PDB file of C-alpha atoms in Angstrom:
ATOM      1  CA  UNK A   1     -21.323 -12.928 -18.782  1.00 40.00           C
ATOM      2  CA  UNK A   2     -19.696  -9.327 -18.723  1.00 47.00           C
ATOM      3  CA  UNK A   3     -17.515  -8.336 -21.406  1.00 50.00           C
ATOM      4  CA  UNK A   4     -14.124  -7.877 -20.792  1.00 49.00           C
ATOM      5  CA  UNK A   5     -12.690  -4.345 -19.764  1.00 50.00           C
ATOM      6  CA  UNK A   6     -11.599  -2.464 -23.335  1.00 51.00           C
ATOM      7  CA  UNK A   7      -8.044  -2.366 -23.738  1.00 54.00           C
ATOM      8  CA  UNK A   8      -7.198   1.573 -24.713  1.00 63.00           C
ATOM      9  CA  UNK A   9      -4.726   3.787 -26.279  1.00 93.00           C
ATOM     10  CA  UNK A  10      -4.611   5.174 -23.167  1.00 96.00           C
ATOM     11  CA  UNK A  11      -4.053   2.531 -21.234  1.00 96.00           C
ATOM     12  CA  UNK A  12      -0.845   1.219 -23.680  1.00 95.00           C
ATOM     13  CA  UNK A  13       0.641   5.165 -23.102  1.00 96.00           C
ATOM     14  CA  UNK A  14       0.143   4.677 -19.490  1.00 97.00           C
ATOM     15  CA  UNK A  15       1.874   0.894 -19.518  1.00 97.00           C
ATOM     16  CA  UNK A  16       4.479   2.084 -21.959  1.00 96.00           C
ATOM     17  CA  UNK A  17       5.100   5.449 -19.254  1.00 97.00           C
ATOM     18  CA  UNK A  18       5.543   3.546 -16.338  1.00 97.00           C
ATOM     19  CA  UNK A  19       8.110   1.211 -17.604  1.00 96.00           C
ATOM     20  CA  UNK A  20      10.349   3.948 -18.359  1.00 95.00           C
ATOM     21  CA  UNK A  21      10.757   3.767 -14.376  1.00 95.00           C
ATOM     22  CA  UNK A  22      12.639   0.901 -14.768  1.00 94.00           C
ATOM     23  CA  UNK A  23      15.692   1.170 -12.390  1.00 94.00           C
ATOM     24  CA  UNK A  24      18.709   0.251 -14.887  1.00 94.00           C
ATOM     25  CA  UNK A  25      19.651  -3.179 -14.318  1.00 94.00           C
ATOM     26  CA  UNK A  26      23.677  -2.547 -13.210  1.00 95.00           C
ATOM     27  CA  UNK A  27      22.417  -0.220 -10.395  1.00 96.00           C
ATOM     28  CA  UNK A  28      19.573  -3.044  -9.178  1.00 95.00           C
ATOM     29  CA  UNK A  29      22.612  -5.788  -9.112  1.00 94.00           C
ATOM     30  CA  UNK A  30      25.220  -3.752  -7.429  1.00 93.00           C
ATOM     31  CA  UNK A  31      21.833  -2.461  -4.621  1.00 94.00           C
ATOM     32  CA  UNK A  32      22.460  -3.878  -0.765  1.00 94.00           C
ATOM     33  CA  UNK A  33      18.813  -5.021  -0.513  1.00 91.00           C
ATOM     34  CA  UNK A  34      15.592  -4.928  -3.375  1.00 90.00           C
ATOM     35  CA  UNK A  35      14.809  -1.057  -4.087  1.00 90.00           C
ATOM     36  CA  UNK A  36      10.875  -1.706  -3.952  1.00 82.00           C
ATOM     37  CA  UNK A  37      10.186  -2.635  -0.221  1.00 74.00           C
ATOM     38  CA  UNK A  38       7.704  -0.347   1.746  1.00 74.00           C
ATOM     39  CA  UNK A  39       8.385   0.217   5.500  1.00 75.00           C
ATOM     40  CA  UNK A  40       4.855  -0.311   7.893  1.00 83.00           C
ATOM     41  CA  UNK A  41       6.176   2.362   9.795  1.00 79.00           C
ATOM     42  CA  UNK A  42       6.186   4.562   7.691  1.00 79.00           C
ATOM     43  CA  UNK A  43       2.463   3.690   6.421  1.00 86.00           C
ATOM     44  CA  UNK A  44       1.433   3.856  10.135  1.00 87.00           C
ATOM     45  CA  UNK A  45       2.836   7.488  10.556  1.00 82.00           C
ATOM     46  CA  UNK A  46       1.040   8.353   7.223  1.00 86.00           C
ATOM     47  CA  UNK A  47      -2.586   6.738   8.879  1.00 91.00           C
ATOM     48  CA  UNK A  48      -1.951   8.469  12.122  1.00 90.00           C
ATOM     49  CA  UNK A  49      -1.839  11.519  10.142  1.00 85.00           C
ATOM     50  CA  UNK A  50      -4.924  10.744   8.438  1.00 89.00           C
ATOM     51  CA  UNK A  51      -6.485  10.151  11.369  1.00 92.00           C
ATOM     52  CA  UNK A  52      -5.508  13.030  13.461  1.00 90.00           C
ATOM     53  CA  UNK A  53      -3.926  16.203  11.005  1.00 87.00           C
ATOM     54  CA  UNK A  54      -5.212  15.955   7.534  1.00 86.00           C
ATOM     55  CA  UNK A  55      -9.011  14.761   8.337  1.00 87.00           C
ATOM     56  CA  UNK A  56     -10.839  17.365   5.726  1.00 91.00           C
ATOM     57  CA  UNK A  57      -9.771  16.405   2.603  1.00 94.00           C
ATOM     58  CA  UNK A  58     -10.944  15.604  -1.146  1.00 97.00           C
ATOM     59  CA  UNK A  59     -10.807  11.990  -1.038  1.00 97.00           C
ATOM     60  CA  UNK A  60     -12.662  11.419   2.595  1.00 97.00           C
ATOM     61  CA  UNK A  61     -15.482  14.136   1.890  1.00 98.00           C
ATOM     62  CA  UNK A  62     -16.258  11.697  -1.811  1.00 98.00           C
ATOM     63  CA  UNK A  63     -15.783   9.132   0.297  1.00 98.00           C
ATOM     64  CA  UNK A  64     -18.370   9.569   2.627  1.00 98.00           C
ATOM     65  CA  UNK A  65     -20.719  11.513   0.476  1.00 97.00           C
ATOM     66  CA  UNK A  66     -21.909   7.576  -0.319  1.00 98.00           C
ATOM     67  CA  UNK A  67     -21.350   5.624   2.912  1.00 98.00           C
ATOM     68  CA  UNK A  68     -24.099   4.439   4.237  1.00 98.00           C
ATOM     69  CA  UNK A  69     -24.510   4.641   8.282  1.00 98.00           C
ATOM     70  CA  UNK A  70     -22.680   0.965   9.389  1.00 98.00           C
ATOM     71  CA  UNK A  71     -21.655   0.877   5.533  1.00 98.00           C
ATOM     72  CA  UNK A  72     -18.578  -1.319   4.219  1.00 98.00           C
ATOM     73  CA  UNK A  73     -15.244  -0.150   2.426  1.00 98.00           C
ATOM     74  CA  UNK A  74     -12.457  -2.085   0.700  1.00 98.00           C
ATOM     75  CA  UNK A  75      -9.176  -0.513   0.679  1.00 98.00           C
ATOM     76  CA  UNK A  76      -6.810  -2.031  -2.086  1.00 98.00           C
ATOM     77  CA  UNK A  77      -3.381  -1.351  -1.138  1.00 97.00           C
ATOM     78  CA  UNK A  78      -4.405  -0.617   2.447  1.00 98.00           C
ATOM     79  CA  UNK A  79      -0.786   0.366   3.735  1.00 94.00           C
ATOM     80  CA  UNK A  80      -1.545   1.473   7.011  1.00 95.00           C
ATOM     81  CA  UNK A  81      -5.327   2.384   6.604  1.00 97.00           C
ATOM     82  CA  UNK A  82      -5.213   5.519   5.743  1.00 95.00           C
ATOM     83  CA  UNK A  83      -7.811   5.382   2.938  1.00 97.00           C
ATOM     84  CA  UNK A  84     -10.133   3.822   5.452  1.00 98.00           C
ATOM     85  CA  UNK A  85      -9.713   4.179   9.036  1.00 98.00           C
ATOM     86  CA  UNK A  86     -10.987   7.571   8.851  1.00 98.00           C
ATOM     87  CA  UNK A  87     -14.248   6.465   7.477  1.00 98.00           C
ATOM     88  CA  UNK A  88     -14.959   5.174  10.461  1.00 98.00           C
ATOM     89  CA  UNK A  89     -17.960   6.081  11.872  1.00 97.00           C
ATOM     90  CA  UNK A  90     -20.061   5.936  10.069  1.00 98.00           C
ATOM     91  CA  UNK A  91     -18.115   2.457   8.484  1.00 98.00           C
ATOM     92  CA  UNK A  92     -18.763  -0.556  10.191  1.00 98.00           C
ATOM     93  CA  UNK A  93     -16.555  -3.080   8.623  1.00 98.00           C
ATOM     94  CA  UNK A  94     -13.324  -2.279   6.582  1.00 98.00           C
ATOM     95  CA  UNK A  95     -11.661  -4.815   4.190  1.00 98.00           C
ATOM     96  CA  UNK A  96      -7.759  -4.672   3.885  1.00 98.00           C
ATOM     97  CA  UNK A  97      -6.170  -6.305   0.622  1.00 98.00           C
ATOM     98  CA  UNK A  98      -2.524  -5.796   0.440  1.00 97.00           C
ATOM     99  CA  UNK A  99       0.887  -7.808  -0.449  1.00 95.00           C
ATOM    100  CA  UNK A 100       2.451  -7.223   2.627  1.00 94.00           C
ATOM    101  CA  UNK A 101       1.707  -9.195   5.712  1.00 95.00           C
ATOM    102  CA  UNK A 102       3.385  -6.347   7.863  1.00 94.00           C
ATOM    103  CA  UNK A 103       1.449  -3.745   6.095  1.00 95.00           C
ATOM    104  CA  UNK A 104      -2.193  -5.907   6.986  1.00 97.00           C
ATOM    105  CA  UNK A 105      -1.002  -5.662  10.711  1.00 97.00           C
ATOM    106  CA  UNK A 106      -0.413  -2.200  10.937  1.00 96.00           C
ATOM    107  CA  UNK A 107      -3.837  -1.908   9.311  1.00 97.00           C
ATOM    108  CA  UNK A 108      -5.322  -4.640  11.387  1.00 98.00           C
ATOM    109  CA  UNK A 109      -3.699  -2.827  14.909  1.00 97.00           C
ATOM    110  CA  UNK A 110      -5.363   0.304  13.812  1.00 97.00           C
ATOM    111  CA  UNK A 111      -8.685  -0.656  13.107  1.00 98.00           C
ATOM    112  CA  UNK A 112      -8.782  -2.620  16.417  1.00 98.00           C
ATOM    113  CA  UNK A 113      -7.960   0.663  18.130  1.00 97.00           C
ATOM    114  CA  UNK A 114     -10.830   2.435  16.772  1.00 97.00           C
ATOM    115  CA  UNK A 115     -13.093  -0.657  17.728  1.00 98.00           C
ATOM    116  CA  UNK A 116     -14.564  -1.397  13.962  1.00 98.00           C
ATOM    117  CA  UNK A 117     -14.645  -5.048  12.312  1.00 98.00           C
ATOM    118  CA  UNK A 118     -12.190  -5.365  10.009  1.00 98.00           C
ATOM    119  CA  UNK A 119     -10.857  -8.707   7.535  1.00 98.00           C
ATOM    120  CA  UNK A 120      -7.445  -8.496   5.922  1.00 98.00           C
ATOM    121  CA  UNK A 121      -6.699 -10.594   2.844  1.00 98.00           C
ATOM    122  CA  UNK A 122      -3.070 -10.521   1.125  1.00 98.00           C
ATOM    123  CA  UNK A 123      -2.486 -11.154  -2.030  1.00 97.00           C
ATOM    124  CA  UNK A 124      -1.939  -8.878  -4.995  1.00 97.00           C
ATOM    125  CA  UNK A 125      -5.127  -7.229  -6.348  1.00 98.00           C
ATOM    126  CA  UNK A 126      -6.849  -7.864  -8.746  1.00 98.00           C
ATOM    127  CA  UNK A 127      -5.965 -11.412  -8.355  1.00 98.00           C
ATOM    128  CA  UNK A 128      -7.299 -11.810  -5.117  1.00 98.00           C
ATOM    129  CA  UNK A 129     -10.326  -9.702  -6.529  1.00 97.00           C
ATOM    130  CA  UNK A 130     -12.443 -12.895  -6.405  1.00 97.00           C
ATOM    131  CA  UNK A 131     -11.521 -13.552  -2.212  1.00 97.00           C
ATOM    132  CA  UNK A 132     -13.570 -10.052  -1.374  1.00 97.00           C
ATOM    133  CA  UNK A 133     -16.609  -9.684  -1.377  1.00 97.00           C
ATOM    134  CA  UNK A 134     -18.740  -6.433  -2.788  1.00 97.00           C
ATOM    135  CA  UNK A 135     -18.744  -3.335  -0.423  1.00 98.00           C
ATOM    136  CA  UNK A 136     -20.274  -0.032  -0.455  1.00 98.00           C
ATOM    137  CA  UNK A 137     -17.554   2.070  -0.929  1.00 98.00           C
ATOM    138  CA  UNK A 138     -13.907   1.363  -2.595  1.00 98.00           C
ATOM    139  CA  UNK A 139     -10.762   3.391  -1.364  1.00 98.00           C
ATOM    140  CA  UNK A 140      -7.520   3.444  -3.675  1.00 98.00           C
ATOM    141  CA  UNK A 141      -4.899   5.640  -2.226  1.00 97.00           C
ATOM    142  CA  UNK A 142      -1.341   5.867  -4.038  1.00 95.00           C
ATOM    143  CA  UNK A 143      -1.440   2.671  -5.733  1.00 96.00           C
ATOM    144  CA  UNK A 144      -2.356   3.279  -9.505  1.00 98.00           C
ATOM    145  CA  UNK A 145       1.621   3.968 -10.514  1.00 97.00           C
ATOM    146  CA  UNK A 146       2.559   0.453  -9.471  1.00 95.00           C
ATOM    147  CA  UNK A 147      -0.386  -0.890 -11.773  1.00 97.00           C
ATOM    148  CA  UNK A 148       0.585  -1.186 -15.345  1.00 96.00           C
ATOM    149  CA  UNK A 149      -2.325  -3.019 -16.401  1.00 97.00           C
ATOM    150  CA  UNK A 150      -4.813  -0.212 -15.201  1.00 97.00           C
ATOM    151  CA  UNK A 151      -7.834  -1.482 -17.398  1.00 96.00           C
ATOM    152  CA  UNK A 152      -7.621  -4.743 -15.336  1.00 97.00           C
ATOM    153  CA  UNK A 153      -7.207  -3.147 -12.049  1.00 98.00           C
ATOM    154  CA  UNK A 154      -9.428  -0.841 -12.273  1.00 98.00           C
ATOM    155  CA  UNK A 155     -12.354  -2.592 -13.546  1.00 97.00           C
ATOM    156  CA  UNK A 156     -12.003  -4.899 -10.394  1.00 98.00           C
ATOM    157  CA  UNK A 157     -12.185  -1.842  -8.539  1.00 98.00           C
ATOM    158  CA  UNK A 158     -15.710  -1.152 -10.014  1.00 98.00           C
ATOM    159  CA  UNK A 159     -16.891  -4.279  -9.942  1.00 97.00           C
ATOM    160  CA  UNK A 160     -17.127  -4.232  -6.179  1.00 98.00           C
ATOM    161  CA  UNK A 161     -18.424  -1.154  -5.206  1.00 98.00           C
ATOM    162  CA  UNK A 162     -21.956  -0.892  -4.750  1.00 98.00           C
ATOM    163  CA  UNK A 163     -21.497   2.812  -4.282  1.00 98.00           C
ATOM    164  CA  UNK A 164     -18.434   4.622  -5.622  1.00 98.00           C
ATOM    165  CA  UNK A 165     -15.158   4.355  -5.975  1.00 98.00           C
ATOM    166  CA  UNK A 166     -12.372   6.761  -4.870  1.00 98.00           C
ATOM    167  CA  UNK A 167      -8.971   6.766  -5.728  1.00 98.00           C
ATOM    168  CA  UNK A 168      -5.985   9.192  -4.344  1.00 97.00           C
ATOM    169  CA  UNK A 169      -3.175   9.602  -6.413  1.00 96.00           C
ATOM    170  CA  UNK A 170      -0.284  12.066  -6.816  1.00 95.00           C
ATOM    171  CA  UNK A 171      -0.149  14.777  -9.384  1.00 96.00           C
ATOM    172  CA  UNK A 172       3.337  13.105 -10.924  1.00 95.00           C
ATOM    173  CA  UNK A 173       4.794   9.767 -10.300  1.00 94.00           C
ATOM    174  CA  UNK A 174       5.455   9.303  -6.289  1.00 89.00           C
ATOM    175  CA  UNK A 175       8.822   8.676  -6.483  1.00 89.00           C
ATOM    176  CA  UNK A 176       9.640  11.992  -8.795  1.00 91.00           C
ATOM    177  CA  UNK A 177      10.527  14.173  -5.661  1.00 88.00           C
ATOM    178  CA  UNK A 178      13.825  11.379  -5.692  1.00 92.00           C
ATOM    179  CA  UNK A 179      14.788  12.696  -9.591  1.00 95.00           C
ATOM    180  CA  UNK A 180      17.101  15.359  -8.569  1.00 94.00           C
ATOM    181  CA  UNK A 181      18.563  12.581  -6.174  1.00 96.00           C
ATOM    182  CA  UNK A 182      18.912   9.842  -8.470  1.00 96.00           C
ATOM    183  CA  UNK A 183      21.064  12.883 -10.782  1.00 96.00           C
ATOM    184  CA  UNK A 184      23.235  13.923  -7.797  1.00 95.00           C
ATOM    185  CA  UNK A 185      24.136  10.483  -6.926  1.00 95.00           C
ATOM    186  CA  UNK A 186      23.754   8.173  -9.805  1.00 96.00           C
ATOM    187  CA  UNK A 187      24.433  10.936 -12.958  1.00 95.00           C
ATOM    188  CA  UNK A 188      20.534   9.358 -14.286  1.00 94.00           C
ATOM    189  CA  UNK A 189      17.621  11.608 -15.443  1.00 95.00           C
ATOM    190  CA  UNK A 190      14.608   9.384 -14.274  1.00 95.00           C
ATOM    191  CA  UNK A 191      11.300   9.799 -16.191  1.00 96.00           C
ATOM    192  CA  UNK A 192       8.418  12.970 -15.700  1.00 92.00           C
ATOM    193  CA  UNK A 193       5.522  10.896 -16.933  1.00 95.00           C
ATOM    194  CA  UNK A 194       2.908   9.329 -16.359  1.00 97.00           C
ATOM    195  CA  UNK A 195       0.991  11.366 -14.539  1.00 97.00           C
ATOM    196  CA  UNK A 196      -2.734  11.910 -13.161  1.00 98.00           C
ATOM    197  CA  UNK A 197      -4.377  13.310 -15.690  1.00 97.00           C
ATOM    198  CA  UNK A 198      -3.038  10.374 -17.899  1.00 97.00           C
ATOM    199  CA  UNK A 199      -4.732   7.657 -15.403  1.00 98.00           C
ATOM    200  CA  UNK A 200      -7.776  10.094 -15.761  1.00 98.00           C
ATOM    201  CA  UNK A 201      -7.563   9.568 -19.340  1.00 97.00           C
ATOM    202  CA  UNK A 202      -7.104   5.358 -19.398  1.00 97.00           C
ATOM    203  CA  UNK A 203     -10.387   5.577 -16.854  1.00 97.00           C
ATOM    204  CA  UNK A 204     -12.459   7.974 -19.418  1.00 96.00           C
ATOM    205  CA  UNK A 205     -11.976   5.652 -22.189  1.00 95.00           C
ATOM    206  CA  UNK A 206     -12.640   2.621 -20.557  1.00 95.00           C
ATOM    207  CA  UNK A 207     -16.442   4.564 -20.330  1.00 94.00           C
ATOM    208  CA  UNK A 208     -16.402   5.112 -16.816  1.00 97.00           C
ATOM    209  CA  UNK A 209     -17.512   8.714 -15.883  1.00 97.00           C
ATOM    210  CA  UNK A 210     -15.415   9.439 -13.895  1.00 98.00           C
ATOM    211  CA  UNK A 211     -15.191  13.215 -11.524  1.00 98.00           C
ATOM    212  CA  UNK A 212     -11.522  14.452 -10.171  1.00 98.00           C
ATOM    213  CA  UNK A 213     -10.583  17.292  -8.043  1.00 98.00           C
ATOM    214  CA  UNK A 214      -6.944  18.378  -7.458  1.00 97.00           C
ATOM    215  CA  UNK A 215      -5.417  19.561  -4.046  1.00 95.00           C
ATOM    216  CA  UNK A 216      -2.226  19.734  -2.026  1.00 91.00           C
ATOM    217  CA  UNK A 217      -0.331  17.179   0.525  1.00 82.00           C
ATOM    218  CA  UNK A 218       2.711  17.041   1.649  1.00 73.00           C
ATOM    219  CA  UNK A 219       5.331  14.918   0.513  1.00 66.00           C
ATOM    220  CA  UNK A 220       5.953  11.474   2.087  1.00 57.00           C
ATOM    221  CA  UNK A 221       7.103  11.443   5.808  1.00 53.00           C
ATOM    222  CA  UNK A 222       3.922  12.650   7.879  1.00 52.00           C
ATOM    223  CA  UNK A 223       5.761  12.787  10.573  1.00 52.00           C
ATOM    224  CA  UNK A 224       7.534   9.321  10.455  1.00 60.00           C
ATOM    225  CA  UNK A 225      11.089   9.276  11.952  1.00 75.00           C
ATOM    226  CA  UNK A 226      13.444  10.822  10.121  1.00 83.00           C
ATOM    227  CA  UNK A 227      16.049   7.606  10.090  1.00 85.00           C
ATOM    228  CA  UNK A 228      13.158   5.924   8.801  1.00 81.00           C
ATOM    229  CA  UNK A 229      12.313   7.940   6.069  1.00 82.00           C
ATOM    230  CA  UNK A 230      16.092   8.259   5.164  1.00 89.00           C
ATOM    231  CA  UNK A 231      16.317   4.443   4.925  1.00 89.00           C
ATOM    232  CA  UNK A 232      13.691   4.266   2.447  1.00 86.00           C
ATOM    233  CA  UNK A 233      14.789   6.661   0.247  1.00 91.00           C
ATOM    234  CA  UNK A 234      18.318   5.184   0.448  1.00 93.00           C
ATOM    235  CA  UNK A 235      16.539   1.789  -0.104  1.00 92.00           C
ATOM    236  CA  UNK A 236      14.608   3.635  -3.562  1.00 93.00           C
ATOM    237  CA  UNK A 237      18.313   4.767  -4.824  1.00 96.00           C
ATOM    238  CA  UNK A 238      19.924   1.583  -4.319  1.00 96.00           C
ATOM    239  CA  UNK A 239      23.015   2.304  -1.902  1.00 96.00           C
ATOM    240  CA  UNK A 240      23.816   1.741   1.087  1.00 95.00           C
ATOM    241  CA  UNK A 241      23.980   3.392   4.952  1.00 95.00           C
ATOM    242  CA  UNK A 242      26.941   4.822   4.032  1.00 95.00           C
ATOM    243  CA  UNK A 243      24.993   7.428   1.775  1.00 95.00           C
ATOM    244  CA  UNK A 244      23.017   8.182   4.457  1.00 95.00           C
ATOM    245  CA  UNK A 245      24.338  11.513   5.373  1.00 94.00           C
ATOM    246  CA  UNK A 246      23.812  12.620   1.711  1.00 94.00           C
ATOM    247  CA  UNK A 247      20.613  11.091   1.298  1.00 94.00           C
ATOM    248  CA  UNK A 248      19.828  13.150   4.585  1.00 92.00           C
ATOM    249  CA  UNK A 249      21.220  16.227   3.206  1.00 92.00           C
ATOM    250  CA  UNK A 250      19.593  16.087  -0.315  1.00 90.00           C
ATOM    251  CA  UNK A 251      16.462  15.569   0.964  1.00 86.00           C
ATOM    252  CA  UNK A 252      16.671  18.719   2.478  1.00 83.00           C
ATOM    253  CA  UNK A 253      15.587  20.256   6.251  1.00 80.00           C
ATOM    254  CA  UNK A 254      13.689  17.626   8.459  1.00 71.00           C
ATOM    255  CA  UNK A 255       9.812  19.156   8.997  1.00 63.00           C
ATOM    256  CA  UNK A 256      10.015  21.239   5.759  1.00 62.00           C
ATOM    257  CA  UNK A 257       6.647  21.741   4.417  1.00 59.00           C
ATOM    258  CA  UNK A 258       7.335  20.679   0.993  1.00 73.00           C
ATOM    259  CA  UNK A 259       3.699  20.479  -0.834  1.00 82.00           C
ATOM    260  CA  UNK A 260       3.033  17.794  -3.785  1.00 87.00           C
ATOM    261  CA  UNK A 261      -0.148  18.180  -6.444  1.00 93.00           C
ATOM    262  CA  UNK A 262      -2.656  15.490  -5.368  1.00 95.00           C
ATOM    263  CA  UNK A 263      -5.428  14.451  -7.141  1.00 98.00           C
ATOM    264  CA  UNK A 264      -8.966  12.494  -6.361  1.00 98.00           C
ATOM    265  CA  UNK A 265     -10.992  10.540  -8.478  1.00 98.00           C
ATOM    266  CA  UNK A 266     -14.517   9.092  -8.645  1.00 98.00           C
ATOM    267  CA  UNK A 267     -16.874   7.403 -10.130  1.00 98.00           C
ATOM    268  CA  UNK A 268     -20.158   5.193  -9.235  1.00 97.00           C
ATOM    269  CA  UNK A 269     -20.273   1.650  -9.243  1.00 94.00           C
ATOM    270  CA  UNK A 270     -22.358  -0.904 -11.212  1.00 88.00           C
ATOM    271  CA  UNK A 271     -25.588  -0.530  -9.626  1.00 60.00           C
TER     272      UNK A 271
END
């Protein structure tokens, strides 16, 4: 029987860090709707753009360095596809796990339109880690800040790759472009860690060796409708559409190119 993953000081930093993003518990009561929902649309814009804009990148070269010709990916936290519909060629099949049933259609839609097999399951990983079968190649993109058992997550994540694993994250926290927002409207100065290199460092001690490469991307949007992207962010702050014209203002000109700090990482599988 394998051992267990190794619990790390790295790992408690890293858990400790991320519940600092805690949204204070009068602003979650007083919020119209839950502050944590993710729109498909938005996560179809962001594949589309994957698909079409940014197709050189960090994360797709490791990627396909080791896929095999008609090899098999698992993308944990599909969204949209993003991670994984521009694997294909020379991916045959393409595995989908996320929680949201609207996020596996958008997934499932977009892997039908590019003709490749594809299986969704739904569930949260890595409890559903035991539905999926191993694949050649795992795909992670902007998931690891909503993990804070890391050790756990990311284990599962090695355990079925027969190849490598590669996992896209931002620089800082994904939500940290919203801290001068959450000041303006709330009077709250949200958190500034954890950040990459601190998931780099829970990996490293759990003895995986583990390669990273940093790189630029633009902020969230990829071309998504602007109303859509304003009702997320309103969603993330916890009002309601009658902030929207601040919210629209504070986020600043529509189509600005507003880079973030971007980071991929890899490392092999068990084999």
């Amino acid at each position: 029987m394998a051992s267990p993953p190794t619990r790390t000081g790295a790992a408690d930093r890293w858990r400790a860090a991320l519940a600092g993003w805690a949204i204070p518990d009068e602003i979650v009561a007083g919020a119209p709707e839950p502050p944590w929902g993710f729109s498909p649309a938005l996560f179809a814009a962001r594949a589309e753009h994957a698909l079409t804009v940014d197709t050189d990148n960090p994360s797709r070269r490791r990627a396909l360095e080791a896929l095999p010709e008609g090899g098999s990916v698992l993308d944990v936290g599909v969204g949209g596809g993003a991670g994984s519909l521009p694997l294909v060629p020379p991916a045959s099949l393409l595995v989908g796990v996320d929680e949201g049933e609207g996020m596996l259609a958008t997934f499932a839609a977009g892997a039908d339109r590019l003709g490749v097999a594809h299986r969704e399951v739904q569930g949260s990983w890595p409890a559903v880690a035991g539905d999926v079968d191993a694949v050649d190649v795992v795909v992670c993109h902007h998931v690891l800040y909503n993990v804070a058992d890391l050790v756990a997550f990311a284990a599962a994540l090695t355990s079925h790759a027969r190849e490598r694993v590669v996992v896209e994250i931002s620089g800082d926290h994904p939500t940290s472009n919203l801290n001068p927002l959450w000041l303006a409207i709330h009077g709250i100065e949200r958190p500034t860690s954890p950040t990459a290199e601190d998931a780099v460092a829970v990996l490293e001690e759990m003895g995986l060796d583990v390669a990273y490469e940093e790189f630029e991307r633009p902020w969230q949007g990829f071309g998504a409708d602007r109303a859509d992207l304003v009702a997320m962010t309103r969603r993330r702050l916890c009002v309601g559409p009658d902030r929207d014209a601040e919210i629209d203002a504070l986020l600043g000109p529509a189509g600005e190119a507003r880079l973030r700090r971007s980071m991929t990482i890899w490392w092999a599988g068990p084999a």
